Amino acid sequence: MLTVQVVLFDGFDLLDAIAPYEVFCAAAMYAEHALSVEFVTAEGPRSVTSGINGLKIEASGRLNPERTGIILVPGASGDVEGDGPNSPPAILSRALNTELVEMIEQALGQNDIIVATVCGGSLLLAMGGLLEGRPAVTHHLGMNVLGATGAIPVPARVVDSGNLVTSGGVTSGLDAALYLVERELGPRIAHAVEQLFEYERRGTVWREEGRAPSSHKAETDEETNNTGMIYDTSEIKLPGESEFDGDWDTTIATPVGKLEVKLSISIRNGLIQGQATQGDETVEFINPLLQDNKLTWSLRVTKPMRLNLKFEVIVRGDDMIGFARAGILPASKLTGKRVT
């Protein structure tokens, strides 16, 4: 029997979870119960509060990352404006701090399990470092963030990457579930469910197969910078070089808490070197550039989630101020003091 585990966490989006649940239940009916569906959590049976209006759903079991079948992870539902505790990034971050991501990582290592996501569910996995280098999709508002985690954003309704099937905005959960029913139980069962629901699956499922389309899109400066372009500043005398030299104790105020990061910066004759240390992890600045007394660079961080951050700071005496940004997430304020 094919089992489907629909994962719930506090703040989950109702439609992300309920729409696929109904599709799989209908498929079970047409397939003479060759399929079973249940709501689960990382903690076990409990009442789970959804996002926005706080409707409670009862989960009957604990997620089993070794059970053959499908594991479906929904996204979060919250305040789309601002970066408060009820915003989707904050809700996903709280889910990130449970056992859920570790369990999904274990499931992705099994040959007979498909992990599927709806909407921000792929962001939850990506923020946990599970989608690096893998094609995926999420809600259109989160595609830049998805790319910032190291995943490969694909602007499709559903993306099939083998044992990982991701889908876009909330209603795409219907499409992902119908596709999985067709993939696992056959097109006739999927067609019967479509007729019952009076809904036809939308869009082409993207797979990394067949001939790749040619592209004539010209690269923008931003796209060029993202490929790792090295700025040659050796011939340029940049203003304010000594202002940034030294070690800095900085605090980055993010939607999911404050990060304490130590920066070490050296600029000599246009050559910029920098390191960021958080806890026991030290990483080098990527593409640092000093221009108009403003220092910018990119940084790969793993805590509290995996992201490619872009920094922009200025210095006033021994004070540093600026921001760090990942995709369309709200900018996080950076403040710092020179320590040497």
PDB file of N, CA, C and O in Angstrom, residues 261-297:
ATOM      1  N   VAL A 261      27.909  38.502  14.860  1.00  0.00           N
ATOM      2  CA  VAL A 261      28.899  38.137  13.850  1.00  0.00           C
ATOM      3  C   VAL A 261      30.113  39.034  13.997  1.00  0.00           C
ATOM      4  O   VAL A 261      29.984  40.264  14.130  1.00  0.00           O
ATOM      5  N   LYS A 262      31.301  38.445  13.980  1.00  0.00           N
ATOM      6  CA  LYS A 262      32.537  39.214  14.022  1.00  0.00           C
ATOM      7  C   LYS A 262      33.083  39.348  12.611  1.00  0.00           C
ATOM      8  O   LYS A 262      33.236  38.352  11.889  1.00  0.00           O
ATOM      9  N   LEU A 263      33.356  40.586  12.182  1.00  0.00           N
ATOM     10  CA  LEU A 263      33.908  40.846  10.856  1.00  0.00           C
ATOM     11  C   LEU A 263      35.369  41.260  10.983  1.00  0.00           C
ATOM     12  O   LEU A 263      35.719  42.048  11.875  1.00  0.00           O
ATOM     13  N   SER A 264      36.202  40.739  10.107  1.00  0.00           N
ATOM     14  CA  SER A 264      37.603  41.151  10.013  1.00  0.00           C
ATOM     15  C   SER A 264      37.839  41.656   8.602  1.00  0.00           C
ATOM     16  O   SER A 264      37.679  40.903   7.634  1.00  0.00           O
ATOM     17  N   ILE A 265      38.227  42.944   8.483  1.00  0.00           N
ATOM     18  CA  ILE A 265      38.320  43.585   7.171  1.00  0.00           C
ATOM     19  C   ILE A 265      39.686  44.221   6.996  1.00  0.00           C
ATOM     20  O   ILE A 265      40.200  44.878   7.913  1.00  0.00           O
ATOM     21  N   SER A 266      40.257  44.014   5.816  1.00  0.00           N
ATOM     22  CA  SER A 266      41.531  44.643   5.471  1.00  0.00           C
ATOM     23  C   SER A 266      41.446  45.144   4.033  1.00  0.00           C
ATOM     24  O   SER A 266      41.085  44.388   3.132  1.00  0.00           O
ATOM     25  N   ILE A 267      41.770  46.444   3.833  1.00  0.00           N
ATOM     26  CA  ILE A 267      41.773  47.022   2.489  1.00  0.00           C
ATOM     27  C   ILE A 267      43.106  47.725   2.276  1.00  0.00           C
ATOM     28  O   ILE A 267      43.449  48.657   3.008  1.00  0.00           O
ATOM     29  N   ARG A 268      43.861  47.251   1.279  1.00  0.00           N
ATOM     30  CA  ARG A 268      45.168  47.836   0.986  1.00  0.00           C
ATOM     31  C   ARG A 268      45.311  48.017  -0.518  1.00  0.00           C
ATOM     32  O   ARG A 268      45.244  47.052  -1.273  1.00  0.00           O
ATOM     33  N   ASN A 269      45.479  49.266  -0.948  1.00  0.00           N
ATOM     34  CA  ASN A 269      45.691  49.573  -2.363  1.00  0.00           C
ATOM     35  C   ASN A 269      44.618  48.945  -3.262  1.00  0.00           C
ATOM     36  O   ASN A 269      44.898  48.409  -4.334  1.00  0.00           O
ATOM     37  N   GLY A 270      43.398  49.010  -2.795  1.00  0.00           N
ATOM     38  CA  GLY A 270      42.287  48.504  -3.579  1.00  0.00           C
ATOM     39  C   GLY A 270      42.010  47.025  -3.421  1.00  0.00           C
ATOM     40  O   GLY A 270      41.022  46.527  -3.940  1.00  0.00           O
ATOM     41  N   LEU A 271      42.874  46.290  -2.713  1.00  0.00           N
ATOM     42  CA  LEU A 271      42.658  44.868  -2.480  1.00  0.00           C
ATOM     43  C   LEU A 271      41.834  44.699  -1.206  1.00  0.00           C
ATOM     44  O   LEU A 271      42.281  45.083  -0.122  1.00  0.00           O
ATOM     45  N   ILE A 272      40.663  44.127  -1.346  1.00  0.00           N
ATOM     46  CA  ILE A 272      39.743  43.985  -0.217  1.00  0.00           C
ATOM     47  C   ILE A 272      39.731  42.535   0.239  1.00  0.00           C
ATOM     48  O   ILE A 272      39.532  41.620  -0.566  1.00  0.00           O
ATOM     49  N   GLN A 273      39.967  42.344   1.525  1.00  0.00           N
ATOM     50  CA  GLN A 273      39.878  41.018   2.122  1.00  0.00           C
ATOM     51  C   GLN A 273      38.968  41.105   3.332  1.00  0.00           C
ATOM     52  O   GLN A 273      39.019  42.071   4.096  1.00  0.00           O
ATOM     53  N   GLY A 274      38.127  40.106   3.498  1.00  0.00           N
ATOM     54  CA  GLY A 274      37.216  40.118   4.635  1.00  0.00           C
ATOM     55  C   GLY A 274      36.792  38.727   5.038  1.00  0.00           C
ATOM     56  O   GLY A 274      36.722  37.812   4.208  1.00  0.00           O
ATOM     57  N   GLN A 275      36.541  38.573   6.336  1.00  0.00           N
ATOM     58  CA  GLN A 275      36.052  37.317   6.882  1.00  0.00           C
ATOM     59  C   GLN A 275      34.927  37.621   7.859  1.00  0.00           C
ATOM     60  O   GLN A 275      34.911  38.658   8.518  1.00  0.00           O
ATOM     61  N   ALA A 276      33.992  36.687   7.944  1.00  0.00           N
ATOM     62  CA  ALA A 276      32.904  36.786   8.922  1.00  0.00           C
ATOM     63  C   ALA A 276      32.923  35.524   9.771  1.00  0.00           C
ATOM     64  O   ALA A 276      33.001  34.413   9.238  1.00  0.00           O
ATOM     65  N   THR A 277      32.864  35.711  11.086  1.00  0.00           N
ATOM     66  CA  THR A 277      32.893  34.580  12.007  1.00  0.00           C
ATOM     67  C   THR A 277      31.625  34.582  12.839  1.00  0.00           C
ATOM     68  O   THR A 277      31.291  35.581  13.487  1.00  0.00           O
ATOM     69  N   GLN A 278      30.915  33.464  12.806  1.00  0.00           N
ATOM     70  CA  GLN A 278      29.731  33.270  13.628  1.00  0.00           C
ATOM     71  C   GLN A 278      29.902  31.959  14.373  1.00  0.00           C
ATOM     72  O   GLN A 278      29.920  30.884  13.772  1.00  0.00           O
ATOM     73  N   GLY A 279      30.063  32.042  15.672  1.00  0.00           N
ATOM     74  CA  GLY A 279      30.343  30.834  16.450  1.00  0.00           C
ATOM     75  C   GLY A 279      31.685  30.263  16.051  1.00  0.00           C
ATOM     76  O   GLY A 279      32.706  30.954  16.075  1.00  0.00           O
ATOM     77  N   ASP A 280      31.698  28.999  15.640  1.00  0.00           N
ATOM     78  CA  ASP A 280      32.953  28.347  15.233  1.00  0.00           C
ATOM     79  C   ASP A 280      33.105  28.301  13.719  1.00  0.00           C
ATOM     80  O   ASP A 280      33.980  27.600  13.208  1.00  0.00           O
ATOM     81  N   GLU A 281      32.276  29.060  13.000  1.00  0.00           N
ATOM     82  CA  GLU A 281      32.315  29.036  11.545  1.00  0.00           C
ATOM     83  C   GLU A 281      32.830  30.369  10.999  1.00  0.00           C
ATOM     84  O   GLU A 281      32.335  31.434  11.362  1.00  0.00           O
ATOM     85  N   THR A 282      33.851  30.307  10.144  1.00  0.00           N
ATOM     86  CA  THR A 282      34.426  31.498   9.513  1.00  0.00           C
ATOM     87  C   THR A 282      34.355  31.337   8.002  1.00  0.00           C
ATOM     88  O   THR A 282      34.756  30.309   7.456  1.00  0.00           O
ATOM     89  N   VAL A 283      33.819  32.362   7.323  1.00  0.00           N
ATOM     90  CA  VAL A 283      33.709  32.318   5.865  1.00  0.00           C
ATOM     91  C   VAL A 283      34.272  33.605   5.279  1.00  0.00           C
ATOM     92  O   VAL A 283      34.284  34.657   5.922  1.00  0.00           O
ATOM     93  N   GLU A 284      34.746  33.513   4.028  1.00  0.00           N
ATOM     94  CA  GLU A 284      35.337  34.651   3.343  1.00  0.00           C
ATOM     95  C   GLU A 284      34.264  35.491   2.646  1.00  0.00           C
ATOM     96  O   GLU A 284      33.248  34.969   2.187  1.00  0.00           O
ATOM     97  N   PHE A 285      34.503  36.804   2.570  1.00  0.00           N
ATOM     98  CA  PHE A 285      33.636  37.676   1.789  1.00  0.00           C
ATOM     99  C   PHE A 285      33.668  37.239   0.325  1.00  0.00           C
ATOM    100  O   PHE A 285      34.710  36.840  -0.195  1.00  0.00           O
ATOM    101  N   ILE A 286      32.528  37.350  -0.353  1.00  0.00           N
ATOM    102  CA  ILE A 286      32.439  37.069  -1.780  1.00  0.00           C
ATOM    103  C   ILE A 286      32.200  38.385  -2.519  1.00  0.00           C
ATOM    104  O   ILE A 286      31.310  39.153  -2.175  1.00  0.00           O
ATOM    105  N   ASN A 287      33.029  38.661  -3.509  1.00  0.00           N
ATOM    106  CA  ASN A 287      32.892  39.859  -4.351  1.00  0.00           C
ATOM    107  C   ASN A 287      32.802  41.159  -3.546  1.00  0.00           C
ATOM    108  O   ASN A 287      31.880  41.950  -3.733  1.00  0.00           O
ATOM    109  N   PRO A 288      33.747  41.416  -2.647  1.00  0.00           N
ATOM    110  CA  PRO A 288      33.697  42.693  -1.917  1.00  0.00           C
ATOM    111  C   PRO A 288      33.993  43.872  -2.845  1.00  0.00           C
ATOM    112  O   PRO A 288      34.831  43.776  -3.734  1.00  0.00           O
ATOM    113  N   LEU A 289      33.318  44.981  -2.618  1.00  0.00           N
ATOM    114  CA  LEU A 289      33.486  46.161  -3.452  1.00  0.00           C
ATOM    115  C   LEU A 289      33.317  47.409  -2.595  1.00  0.00           C
ATOM    116  O   LEU A 289      32.345  47.537  -1.849  1.00  0.00           O
ATOM    117  N   LEU A 290      34.291  48.312  -2.672  1.00  0.00           N
ATOM    118  CA  LEU A 290      34.217  49.598  -1.970  1.00  0.00           C
ATOM    119  C   LEU A 290      33.992  50.693  -2.999  1.00  0.00           C
ATOM    120  O   LEU A 290      34.799  50.887  -3.902  1.00  0.00           O
ATOM    121  N   GLN A 291      32.893  51.401  -2.848  1.00  0.00           N
ATOM    122  CA  GLN A 291      32.543  52.443  -3.798  1.00  0.00           C
ATOM    123  C   GLN A 291      31.714  53.507  -3.098  1.00  0.00           C
ATOM    124  O   GLN A 291      30.767  53.194  -2.371  1.00  0.00           O
ATOM    125  N   ASP A 292      32.116  54.777  -3.299  1.00  0.00           N
ATOM    126  CA  ASP A 292      31.410  55.904  -2.675  1.00  0.00           C
ATOM    127  C   ASP A 292      31.311  55.726  -1.159  1.00  0.00           C
ATOM    128  O   ASP A 292      30.264  55.967  -0.544  1.00  0.00           O
ATOM    129  N   ASN A 293      32.436  55.305  -0.548  1.00  0.00           N
ATOM    130  CA  ASN A 293      32.509  55.119   0.903  1.00  0.00           C
ATOM    131  C   ASN A 293      31.508  54.079   1.416  1.00  0.00           C
ATOM    132  O   ASN A 293      31.147  54.096   2.590  1.00  0.00           O
ATOM    133  N   LYS A 294      31.085  53.177   0.554  1.00  0.00           N
ATOM    134  CA  LYS A 294      30.139  52.129   0.931  1.00  0.00           C
ATOM    135  C   LYS A 294      30.768  50.790   0.575  1.00  0.00           C
ATOM    136  O   LYS A 294      31.228  50.587  -0.543  1.00  0.00           O
ATOM    137  N   LEU A 295      30.809  49.865   1.544  1.00  0.00           N
ATOM    138  CA  LEU A 295      31.390  48.544   1.319  1.00  0.00           C
ATOM    139  C   LEU A 295      30.260  47.533   1.143  1.00  0.00           C
ATOM    140  O   LEU A 295      29.355  47.447   1.975  1.00  0.00           O
ATOM    141  N   THR A 296      30.318  46.778   0.055  1.00  0.00           N
ATOM    142  CA  THR A 296      29.324  45.732  -0.188  1.00  0.00           C
ATOM    143  C   THR A 296      30.030  44.405  -0.408  1.00  0.00           C
ATOM    144  O   THR A 296      31.156  44.357  -0.895  1.00  0.00           O
ATOM    145  N   TRP A 297      29.351  43.330  -0.040  1.00  0.00           N
ATOM    146  CA  TRP A 297      29.876  41.986  -0.295  1.00  0.00           C
ATOM    147  C   TRP A 297      28.737  40.980  -0.137  1.00  0.00           C
ATOM    148  O   TRP A 297      27.652  41.310   0.364  1.00  0.00           O
TER     149      TRP A 297
END
